Short mmCIF file of C-alpha atoms and ligand atoms in Angstrom, two decimals:
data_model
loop_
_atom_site.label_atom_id
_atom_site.label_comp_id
_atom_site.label_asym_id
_atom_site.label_seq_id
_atom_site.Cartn_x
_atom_site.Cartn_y
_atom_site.Cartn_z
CA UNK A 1074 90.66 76.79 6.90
CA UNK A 1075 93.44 76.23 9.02
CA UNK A 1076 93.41 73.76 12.22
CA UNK A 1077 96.45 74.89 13.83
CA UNK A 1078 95.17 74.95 16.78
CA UNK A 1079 95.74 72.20 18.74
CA UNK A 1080 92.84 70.76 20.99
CA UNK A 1081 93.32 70.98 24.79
CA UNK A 1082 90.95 67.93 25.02
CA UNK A 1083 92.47 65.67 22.82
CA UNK A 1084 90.31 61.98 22.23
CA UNK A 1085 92.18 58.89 23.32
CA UNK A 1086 93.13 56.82 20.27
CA UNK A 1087 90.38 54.07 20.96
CA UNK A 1088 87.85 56.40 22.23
CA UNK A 1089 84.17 55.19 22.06
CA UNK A 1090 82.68 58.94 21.03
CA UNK A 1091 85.21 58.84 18.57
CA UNK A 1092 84.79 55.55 16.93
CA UNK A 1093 81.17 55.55 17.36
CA UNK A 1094 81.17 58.77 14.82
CA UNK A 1095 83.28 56.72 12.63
CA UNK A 1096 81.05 53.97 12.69
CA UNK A 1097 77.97 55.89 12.29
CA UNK A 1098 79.97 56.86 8.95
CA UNK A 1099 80.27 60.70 10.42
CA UNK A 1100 83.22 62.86 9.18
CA UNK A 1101 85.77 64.59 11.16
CA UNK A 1102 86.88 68.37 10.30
CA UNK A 1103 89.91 70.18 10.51
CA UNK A 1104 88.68 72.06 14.18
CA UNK A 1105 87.24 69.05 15.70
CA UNK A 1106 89.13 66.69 18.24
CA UNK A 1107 90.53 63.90 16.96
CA UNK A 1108 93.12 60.82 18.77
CA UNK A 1109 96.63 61.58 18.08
CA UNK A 1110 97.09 58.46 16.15
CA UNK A 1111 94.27 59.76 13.81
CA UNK A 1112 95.86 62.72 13.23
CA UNK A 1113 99.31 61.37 12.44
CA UNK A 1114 98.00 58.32 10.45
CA UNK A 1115 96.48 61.03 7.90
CA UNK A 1116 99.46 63.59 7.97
CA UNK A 1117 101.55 60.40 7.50
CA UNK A 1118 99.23 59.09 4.52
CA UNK A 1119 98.38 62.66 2.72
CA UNK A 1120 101.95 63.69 2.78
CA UNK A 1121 103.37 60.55 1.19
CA UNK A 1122 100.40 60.76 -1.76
CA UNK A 1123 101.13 64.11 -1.90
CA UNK A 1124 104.53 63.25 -2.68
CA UNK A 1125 103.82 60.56 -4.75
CA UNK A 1126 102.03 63.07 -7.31
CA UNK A 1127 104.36 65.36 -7.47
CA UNK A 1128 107.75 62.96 -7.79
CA UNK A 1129 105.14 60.70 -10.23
CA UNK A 1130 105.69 64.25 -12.55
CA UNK A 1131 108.83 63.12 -13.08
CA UNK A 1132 108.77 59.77 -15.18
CA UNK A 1133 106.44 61.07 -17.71
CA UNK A 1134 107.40 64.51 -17.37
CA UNK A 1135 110.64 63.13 -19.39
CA UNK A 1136 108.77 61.73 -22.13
CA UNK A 1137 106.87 65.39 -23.03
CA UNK A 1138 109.87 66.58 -25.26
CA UNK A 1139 109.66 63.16 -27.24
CA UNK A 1140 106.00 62.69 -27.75
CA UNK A 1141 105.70 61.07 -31.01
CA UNK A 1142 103.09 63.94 -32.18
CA UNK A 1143 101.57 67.03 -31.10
CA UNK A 1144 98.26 65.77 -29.87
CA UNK A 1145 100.19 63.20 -27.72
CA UNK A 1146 102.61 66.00 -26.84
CA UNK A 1147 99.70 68.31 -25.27
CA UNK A 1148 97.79 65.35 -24.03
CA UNK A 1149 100.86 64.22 -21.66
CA UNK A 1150 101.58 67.95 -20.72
CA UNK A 1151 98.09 68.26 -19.47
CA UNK A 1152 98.23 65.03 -17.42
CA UNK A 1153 101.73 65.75 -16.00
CA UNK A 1154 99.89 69.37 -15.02
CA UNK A 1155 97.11 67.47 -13.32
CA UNK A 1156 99.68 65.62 -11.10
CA UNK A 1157 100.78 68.59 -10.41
CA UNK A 1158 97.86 69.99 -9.18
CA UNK A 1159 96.70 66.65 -7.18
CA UNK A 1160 99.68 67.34 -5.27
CA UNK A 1161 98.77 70.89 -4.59
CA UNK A 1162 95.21 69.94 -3.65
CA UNK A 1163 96.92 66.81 -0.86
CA UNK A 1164 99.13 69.29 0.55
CA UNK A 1165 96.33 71.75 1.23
CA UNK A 1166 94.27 69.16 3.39
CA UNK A 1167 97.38 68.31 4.83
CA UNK A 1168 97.61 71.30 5.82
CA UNK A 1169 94.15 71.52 7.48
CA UNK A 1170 95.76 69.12 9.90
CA UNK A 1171 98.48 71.72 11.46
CA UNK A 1172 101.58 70.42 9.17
CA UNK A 1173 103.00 73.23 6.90
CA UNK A 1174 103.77 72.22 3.30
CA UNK A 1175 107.35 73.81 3.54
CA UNK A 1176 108.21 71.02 6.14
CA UNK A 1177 106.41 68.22 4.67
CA UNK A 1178 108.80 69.05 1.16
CA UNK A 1179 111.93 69.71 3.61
CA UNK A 1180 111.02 66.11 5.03
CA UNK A 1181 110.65 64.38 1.28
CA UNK A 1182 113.81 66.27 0.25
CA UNK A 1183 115.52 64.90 3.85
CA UNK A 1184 114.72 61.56 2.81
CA UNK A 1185 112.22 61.44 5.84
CA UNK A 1186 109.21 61.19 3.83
CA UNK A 1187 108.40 58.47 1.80
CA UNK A 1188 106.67 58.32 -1.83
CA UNK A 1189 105.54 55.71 -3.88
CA UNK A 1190 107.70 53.21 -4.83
CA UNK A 1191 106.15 52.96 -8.53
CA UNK A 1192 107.79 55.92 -9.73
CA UNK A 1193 111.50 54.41 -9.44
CA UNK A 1194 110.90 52.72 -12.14
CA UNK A 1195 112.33 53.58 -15.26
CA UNK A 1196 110.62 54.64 -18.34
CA UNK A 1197 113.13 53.65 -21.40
CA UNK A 1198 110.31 53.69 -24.51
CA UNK A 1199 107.21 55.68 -25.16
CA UNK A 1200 105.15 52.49 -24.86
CA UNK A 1201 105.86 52.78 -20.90
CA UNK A 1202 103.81 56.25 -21.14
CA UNK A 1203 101.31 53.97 -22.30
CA UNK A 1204 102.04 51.60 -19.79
CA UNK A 1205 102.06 54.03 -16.67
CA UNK A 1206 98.60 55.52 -17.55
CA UNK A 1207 96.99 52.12 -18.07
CA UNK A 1208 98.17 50.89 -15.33
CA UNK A 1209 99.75 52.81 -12.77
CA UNK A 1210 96.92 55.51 -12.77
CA UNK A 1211 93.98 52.49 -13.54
CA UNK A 1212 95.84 51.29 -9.70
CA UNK A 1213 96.06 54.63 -8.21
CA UNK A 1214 92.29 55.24 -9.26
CA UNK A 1215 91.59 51.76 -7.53
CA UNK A 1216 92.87 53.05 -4.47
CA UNK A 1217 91.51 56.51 -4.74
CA UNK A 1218 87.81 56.28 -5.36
CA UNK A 1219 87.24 54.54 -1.69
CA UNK A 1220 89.35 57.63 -0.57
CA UNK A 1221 86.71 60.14 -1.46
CA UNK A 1222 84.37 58.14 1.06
CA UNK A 1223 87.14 58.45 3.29
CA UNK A 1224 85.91 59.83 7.20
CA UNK A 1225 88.14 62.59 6.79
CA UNK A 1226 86.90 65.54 5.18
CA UNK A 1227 89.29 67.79 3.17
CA UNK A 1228 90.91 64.35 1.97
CA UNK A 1229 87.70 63.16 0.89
CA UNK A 1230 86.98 66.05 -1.13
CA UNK A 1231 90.72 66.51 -2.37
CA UNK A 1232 90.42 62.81 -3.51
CA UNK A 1233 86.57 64.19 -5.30
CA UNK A 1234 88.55 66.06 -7.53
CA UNK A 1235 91.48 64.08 -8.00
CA UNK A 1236 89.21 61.05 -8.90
CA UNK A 1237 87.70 63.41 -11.50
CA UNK A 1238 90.60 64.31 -13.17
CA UNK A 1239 92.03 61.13 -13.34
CA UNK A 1240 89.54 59.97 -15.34
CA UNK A 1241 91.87 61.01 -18.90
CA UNK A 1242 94.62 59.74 -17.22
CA UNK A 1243 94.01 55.60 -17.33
CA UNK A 1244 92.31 56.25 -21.14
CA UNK A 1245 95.29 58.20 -22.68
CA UNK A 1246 97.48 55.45 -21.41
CA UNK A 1247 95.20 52.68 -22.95
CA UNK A 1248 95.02 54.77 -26.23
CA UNK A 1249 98.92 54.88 -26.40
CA UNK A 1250 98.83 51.13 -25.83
CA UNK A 1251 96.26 50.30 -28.25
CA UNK A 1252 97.50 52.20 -30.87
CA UNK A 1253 101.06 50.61 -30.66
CA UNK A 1254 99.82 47.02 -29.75
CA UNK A 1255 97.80 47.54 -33.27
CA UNK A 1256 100.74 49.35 -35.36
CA UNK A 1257 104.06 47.84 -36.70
CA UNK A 1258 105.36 44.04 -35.02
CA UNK A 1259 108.12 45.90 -33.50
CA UNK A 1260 105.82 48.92 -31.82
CA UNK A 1261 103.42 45.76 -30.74
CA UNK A 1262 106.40 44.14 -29.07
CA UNK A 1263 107.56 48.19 -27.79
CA UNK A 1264 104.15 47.81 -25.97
CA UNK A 1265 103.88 43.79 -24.79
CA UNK A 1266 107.59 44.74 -22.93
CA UNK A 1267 106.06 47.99 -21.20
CA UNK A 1268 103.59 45.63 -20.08
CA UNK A 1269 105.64 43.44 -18.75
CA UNK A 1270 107.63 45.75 -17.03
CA UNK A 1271 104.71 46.89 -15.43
CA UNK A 1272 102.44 44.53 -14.21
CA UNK A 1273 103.71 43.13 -11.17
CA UNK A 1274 105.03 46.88 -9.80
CA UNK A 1275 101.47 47.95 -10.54
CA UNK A 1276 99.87 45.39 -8.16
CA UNK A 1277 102.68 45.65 -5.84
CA UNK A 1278 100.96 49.68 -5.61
CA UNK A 1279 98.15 48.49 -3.20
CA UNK A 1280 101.18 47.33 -0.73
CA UNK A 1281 101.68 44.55 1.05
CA UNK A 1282 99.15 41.34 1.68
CA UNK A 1283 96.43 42.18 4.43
CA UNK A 1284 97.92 39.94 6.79
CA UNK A 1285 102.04 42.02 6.86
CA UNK A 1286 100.58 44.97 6.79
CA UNK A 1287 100.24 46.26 10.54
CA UNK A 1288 98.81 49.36 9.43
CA UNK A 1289 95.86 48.55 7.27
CA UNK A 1290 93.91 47.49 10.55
CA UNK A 1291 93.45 50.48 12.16
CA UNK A 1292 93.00 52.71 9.31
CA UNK A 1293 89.97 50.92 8.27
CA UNK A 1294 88.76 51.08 12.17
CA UNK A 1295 89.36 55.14 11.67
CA UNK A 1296 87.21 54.79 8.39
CA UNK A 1297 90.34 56.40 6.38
CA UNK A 1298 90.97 53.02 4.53
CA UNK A 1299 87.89 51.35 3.43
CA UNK A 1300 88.82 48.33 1.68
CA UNK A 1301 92.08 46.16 2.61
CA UNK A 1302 95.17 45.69 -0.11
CA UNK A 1303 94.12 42.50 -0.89
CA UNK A 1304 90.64 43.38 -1.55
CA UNK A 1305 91.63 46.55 -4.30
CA UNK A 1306 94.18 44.72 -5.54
CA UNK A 1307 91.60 42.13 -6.04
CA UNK A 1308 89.06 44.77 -8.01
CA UNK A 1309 92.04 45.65 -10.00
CA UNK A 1310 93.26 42.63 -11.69
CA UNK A 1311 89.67 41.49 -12.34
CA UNK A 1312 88.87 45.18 -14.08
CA UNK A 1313 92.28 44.89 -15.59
CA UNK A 1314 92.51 41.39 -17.09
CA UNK A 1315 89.62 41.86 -19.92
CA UNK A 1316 91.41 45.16 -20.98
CA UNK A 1317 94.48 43.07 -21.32
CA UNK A 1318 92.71 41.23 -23.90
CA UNK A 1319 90.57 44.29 -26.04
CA UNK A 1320 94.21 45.69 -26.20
CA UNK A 1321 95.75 42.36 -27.48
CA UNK A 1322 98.73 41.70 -25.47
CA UNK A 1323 99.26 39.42 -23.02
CA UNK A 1324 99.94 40.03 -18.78
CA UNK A 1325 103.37 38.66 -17.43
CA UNK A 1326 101.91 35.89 -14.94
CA UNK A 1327 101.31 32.22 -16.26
CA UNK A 1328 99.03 31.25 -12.90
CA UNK A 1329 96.44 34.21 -14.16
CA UNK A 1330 93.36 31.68 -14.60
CA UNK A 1331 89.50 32.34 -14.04
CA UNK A 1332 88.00 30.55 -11.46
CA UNK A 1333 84.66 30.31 -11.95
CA UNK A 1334 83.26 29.51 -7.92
CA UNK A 1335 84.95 32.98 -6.69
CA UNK A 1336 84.04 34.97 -10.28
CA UNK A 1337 87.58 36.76 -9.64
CA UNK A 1338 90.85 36.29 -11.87
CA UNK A 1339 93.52 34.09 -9.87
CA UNK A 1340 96.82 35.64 -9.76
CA UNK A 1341 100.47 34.26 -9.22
CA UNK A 1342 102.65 35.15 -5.95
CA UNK A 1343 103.94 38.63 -5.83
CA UNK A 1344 107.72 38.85 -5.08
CA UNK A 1345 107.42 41.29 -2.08
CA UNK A 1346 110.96 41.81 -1.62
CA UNK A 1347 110.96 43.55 -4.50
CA UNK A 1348 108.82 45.86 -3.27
CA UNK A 1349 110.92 46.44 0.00
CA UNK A 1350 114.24 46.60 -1.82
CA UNK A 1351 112.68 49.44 -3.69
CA UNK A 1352 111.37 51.06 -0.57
CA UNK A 1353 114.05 50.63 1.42
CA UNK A 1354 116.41 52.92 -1.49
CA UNK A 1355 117.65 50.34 -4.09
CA UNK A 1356 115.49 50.72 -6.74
CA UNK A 1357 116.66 51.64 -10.35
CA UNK A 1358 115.98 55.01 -9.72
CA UNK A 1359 115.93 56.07 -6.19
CA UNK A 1360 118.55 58.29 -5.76
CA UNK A 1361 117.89 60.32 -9.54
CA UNK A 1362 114.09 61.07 -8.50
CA UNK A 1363 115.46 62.56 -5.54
CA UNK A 1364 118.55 64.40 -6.69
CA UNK A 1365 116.13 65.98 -9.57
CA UNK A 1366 113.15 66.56 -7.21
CA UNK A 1367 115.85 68.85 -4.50
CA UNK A 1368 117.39 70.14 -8.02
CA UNK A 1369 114.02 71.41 -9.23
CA UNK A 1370 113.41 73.18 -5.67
CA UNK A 1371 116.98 75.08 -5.41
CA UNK A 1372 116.53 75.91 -9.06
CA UNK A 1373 113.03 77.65 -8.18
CA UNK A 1374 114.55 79.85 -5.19
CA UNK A 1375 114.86 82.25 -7.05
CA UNK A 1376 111.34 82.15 -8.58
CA UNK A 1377 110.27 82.04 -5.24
CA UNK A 1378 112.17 85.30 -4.22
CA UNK A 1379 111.16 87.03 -6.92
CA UNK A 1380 107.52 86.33 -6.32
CA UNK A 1381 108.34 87.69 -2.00
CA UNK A 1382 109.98 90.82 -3.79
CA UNK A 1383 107.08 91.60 -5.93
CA UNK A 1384 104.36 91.05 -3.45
CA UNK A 1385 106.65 93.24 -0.82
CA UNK A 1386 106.91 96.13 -3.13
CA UNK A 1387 103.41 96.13 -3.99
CA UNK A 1388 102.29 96.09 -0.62
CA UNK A 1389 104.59 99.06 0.25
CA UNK A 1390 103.24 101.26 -2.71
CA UNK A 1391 99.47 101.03 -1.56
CA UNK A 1392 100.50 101.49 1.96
CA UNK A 1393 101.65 104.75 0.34
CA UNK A 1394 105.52 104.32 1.63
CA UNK A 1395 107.23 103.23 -1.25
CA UNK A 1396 110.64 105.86 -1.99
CA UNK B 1106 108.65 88.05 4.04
CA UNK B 1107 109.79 84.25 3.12
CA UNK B 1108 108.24 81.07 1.06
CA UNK B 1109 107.85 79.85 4.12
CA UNK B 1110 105.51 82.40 5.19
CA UNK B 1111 103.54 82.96 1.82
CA UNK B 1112 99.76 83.50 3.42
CA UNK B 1113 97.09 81.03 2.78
CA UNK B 1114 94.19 82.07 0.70
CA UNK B 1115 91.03 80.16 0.54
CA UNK B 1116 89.60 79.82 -2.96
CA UNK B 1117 85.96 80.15 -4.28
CA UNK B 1118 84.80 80.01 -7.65
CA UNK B 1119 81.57 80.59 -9.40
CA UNK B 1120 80.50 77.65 -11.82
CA UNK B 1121 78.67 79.39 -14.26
CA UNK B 1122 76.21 82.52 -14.05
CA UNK B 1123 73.48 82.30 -11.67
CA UNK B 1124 75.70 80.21 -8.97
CA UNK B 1125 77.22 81.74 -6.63
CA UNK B 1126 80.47 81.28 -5.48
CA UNK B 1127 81.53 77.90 -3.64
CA UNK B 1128 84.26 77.00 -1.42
CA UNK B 1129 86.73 75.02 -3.93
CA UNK B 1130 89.44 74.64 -1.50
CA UNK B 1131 92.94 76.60 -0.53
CA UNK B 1132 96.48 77.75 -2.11
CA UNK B 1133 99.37 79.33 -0.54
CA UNK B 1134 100.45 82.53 -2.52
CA UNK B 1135 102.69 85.70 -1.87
CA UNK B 1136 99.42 88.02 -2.77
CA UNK B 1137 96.24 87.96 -4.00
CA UNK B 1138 96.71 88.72 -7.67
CA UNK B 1139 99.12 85.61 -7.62
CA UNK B 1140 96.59 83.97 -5.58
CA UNK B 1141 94.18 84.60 -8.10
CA UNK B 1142 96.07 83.57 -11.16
CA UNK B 1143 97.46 80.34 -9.49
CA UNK B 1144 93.59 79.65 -8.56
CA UNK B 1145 92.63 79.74 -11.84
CA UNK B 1146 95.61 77.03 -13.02
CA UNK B 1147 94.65 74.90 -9.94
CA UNK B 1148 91.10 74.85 -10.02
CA UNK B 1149 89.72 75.87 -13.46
CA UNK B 1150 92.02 73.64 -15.89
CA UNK B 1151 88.23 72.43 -17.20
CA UNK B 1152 86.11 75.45 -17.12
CA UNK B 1153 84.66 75.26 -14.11
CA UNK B 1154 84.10 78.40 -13.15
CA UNK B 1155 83.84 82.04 -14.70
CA UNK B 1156 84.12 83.73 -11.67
CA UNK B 1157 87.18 83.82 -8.84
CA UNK B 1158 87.47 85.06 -5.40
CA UNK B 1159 90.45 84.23 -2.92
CA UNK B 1160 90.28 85.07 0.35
CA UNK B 1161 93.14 85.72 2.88
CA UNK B 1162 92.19 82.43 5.20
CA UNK B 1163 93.46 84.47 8.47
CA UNK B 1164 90.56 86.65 8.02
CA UNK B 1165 87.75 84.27 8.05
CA UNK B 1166 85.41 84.29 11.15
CA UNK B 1167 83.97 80.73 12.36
CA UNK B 1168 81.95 80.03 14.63
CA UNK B 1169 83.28 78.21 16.81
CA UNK B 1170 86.30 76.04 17.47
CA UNK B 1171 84.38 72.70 17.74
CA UNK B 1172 82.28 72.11 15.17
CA UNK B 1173 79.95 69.95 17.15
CA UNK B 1174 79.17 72.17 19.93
CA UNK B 1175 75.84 73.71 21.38
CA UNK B 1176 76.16 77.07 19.10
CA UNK B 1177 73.47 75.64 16.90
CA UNK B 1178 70.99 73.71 19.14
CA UNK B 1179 68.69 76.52 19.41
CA UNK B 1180 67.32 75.35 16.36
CA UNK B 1181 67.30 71.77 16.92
CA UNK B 1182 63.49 71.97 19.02
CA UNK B 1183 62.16 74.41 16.63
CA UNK B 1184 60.64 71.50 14.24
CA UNK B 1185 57.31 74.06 13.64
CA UNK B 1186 59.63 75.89 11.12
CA UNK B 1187 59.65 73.24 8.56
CA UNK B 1188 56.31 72.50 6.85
CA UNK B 1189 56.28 69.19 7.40
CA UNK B 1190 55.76 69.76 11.11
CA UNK B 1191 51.96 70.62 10.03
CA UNK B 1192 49.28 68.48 9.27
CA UNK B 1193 47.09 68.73 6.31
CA UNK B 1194 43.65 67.40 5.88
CA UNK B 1195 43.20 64.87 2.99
CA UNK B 1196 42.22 66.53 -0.41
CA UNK B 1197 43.68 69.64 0.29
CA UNK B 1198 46.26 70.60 -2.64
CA UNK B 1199 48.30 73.87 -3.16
CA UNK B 1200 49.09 73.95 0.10
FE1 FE2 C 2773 97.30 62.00 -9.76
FE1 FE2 C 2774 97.08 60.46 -12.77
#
């Protein structure tokens, strides 16, 4: 249901009822109070994954007419419908927290909104399908499956059945891979160079290191974040690195090494400014995710219209006043 | 009547015979046919359900604004309703 309305008694932003709920791992709901910070921290969050699934439709959206054979063909429709749908189901508990969709797509269309910086990447061969499922989902799962402990409710759940569906997602991409990294020399390069393109924007997904990243602190205090970058970009490189291997190609980063005291996989620097120069607009792609993503919503006015037009007449038939 | 205003409909679908109908979550939608039909693409992409309902959200009655509040204390000192409140001699079974 809707929590529109706003609470006269609003909770101060450090208040001791309200963290001692969090820390008695309690949930908050849509009608209770909440700090202000709480509130906007989610709203903030939500929108920009919401966003993220629905401009992430867009990459692999453009390999569906090129599939390389009908299974593949209906497998990538399905996932690109998932996306779809995980952004329909992040909206929704957005939503729940007195935002209306409408403006949170006016604000990713005004450039006010962020989304994830992953999906200005280009995708120039069917190996970076592979690519993008094995990796970018395998991080976005990383990051989601603390989420659906997370101390807010409808994200939680949202993030229940996102997790769920994701599931496909990571293996289809690791199929692709496999299946090219064991084909033809030149589809086993195809795939080793979608790799490599990969990698290091894939760990760059968890955002910056603990210590530059302002944010991180208090989420975790609000129980919305419950593990820091570091620590889930940690989980993923270790889960990661053995797959590397059963698929046979190699990850971009000659300081990858064992180390047997921590039982983790070492990993080399990660250029950050990369990262930033992509957030802050310079990406490869930027500015064409954008332009398509407000091209796909004027093209669907009229769809939208329609559907008004249809409902409206309806509506005036069973009311019994239609001419 | 504009996108904008497209009413929000809260969603509950029915797993499989015998279940009834849970809360799945919400869509917005122009009317309830196309609430029902975009419920189905949302939430049933896997089979999981065999049975829709959408509700118009503004017509849902809660309880109460807070969630937290003394509305359901009444039965908080009323532990004699639950069975283990009783005691039961040793040996006794079926009980
Ligand atoms: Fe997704
Ligand atoms: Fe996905």
């Amino acid at each position: 249901m809707h929590g529109n309305d706003a609470t006269l008694d609003e909770p101060a932003d450090d208040d001791p009822a309200f963290l001692a709920l969090i820390d008695d791992d309690g949930r908050v709901e849509p009608r209770d109070a909440m700090p202000q910070g709480y509130r906007q921290s989610l709203v903030r969050q939500i929108a920009q994954h919401a966003h993220s699934e629905i401009i992430g439709m867009q990459p692999e959206g453009s390999w569906i007419g090129r599939a390389p054979s009908l299974r593949r063909k209906a497998i990538l429709m399905a996932k690109v419908q998932d996306e779809a749908g995980h952004g329909l189901y992040l909206y929704a508990a957005a939503e729940t927290l007195g935002v209306d969709r409408v403006d949170l797509l006016d604000r990713l269309h005004a450039g006010k909104q962020k989304y994830s910086s992953i999906f200005n990447y280009p995708t120039p061969t069917w190996a970076d399908i592979g690519a993008i499922g094995w990796l970018v989902d395998g991080a976005a799962i990383t990051n989601q499956v603390p989420l659906t402990r997370c101390s807010f409710g409808p994200y939680a759940r949202a993030m229940v059945r996102i997790c769920k569906e994701e599931s496909f997602h990571q293996r289809q991409g690791f199929e692709i891979l496999h299946t090219l990294s064991h084909g033809t020399t030149e589809q086993h390069e195809m795939a080793q160079q979608a790799v490599d393109r990969w990698w290091w924007p894939s760990l760059m997904m968890f955002g910056p290191a603990d210590d530059e990243s302002p944010n991180s602190a208090r989420s975790m205090r609000w129980g919305i974040k419950r593990f820091s970058n570091d620590e889930l970009r940690q989980r993923f490189v270790d889960m990661t690195v053995p797959q590397a291997r059963a698929l046979g190609l190699t990850l971009p980063d000659p300081d990858l090494a064992y180390d047997e005291a921590t039982g983790h996989w070492h990993f080399g620097e990660i250029d950050f400014s990369e990262l930033f120069d992509v957030i802050n607009g310079n990406g490869p792609l930027n500015a064409e995710r954008m332009a398509h993503r407000r091209g796909a919503h004027e093209r669907g006015a009229w769809v939208r219209a329609a559907a008004d037009a249809y409902a409206a007449k309806h509506a005036s038939r069973s009311a019994g006043t239609a001419a | 009547m504009s996108s904008r205003g497209w009413p929000l409909w809260e969603v509950f679908v029915r797993a499989r015979r015998g279940l009834a109908h849970t809360h799945v979550g919400s869509l917005h939608a122009p009317d309830a046919e196309m609430a029902v039909r975009n419920a189905r693409d949302v939430f049933t992409r896997r089979s999981e359900g065999v049975s829709i309902w959408v509700v118009p959200a503004a017509a849902i009655t809660a309880s109460s604004p807070d969630e937290k509040d003394a509305f359901f204390d009444p039965a908080g000192d009323k532990v004699y309703r639950h069975p283990t409140f009783y005691e039961v001699p040793e040996g006794v079974e079926h009980l």
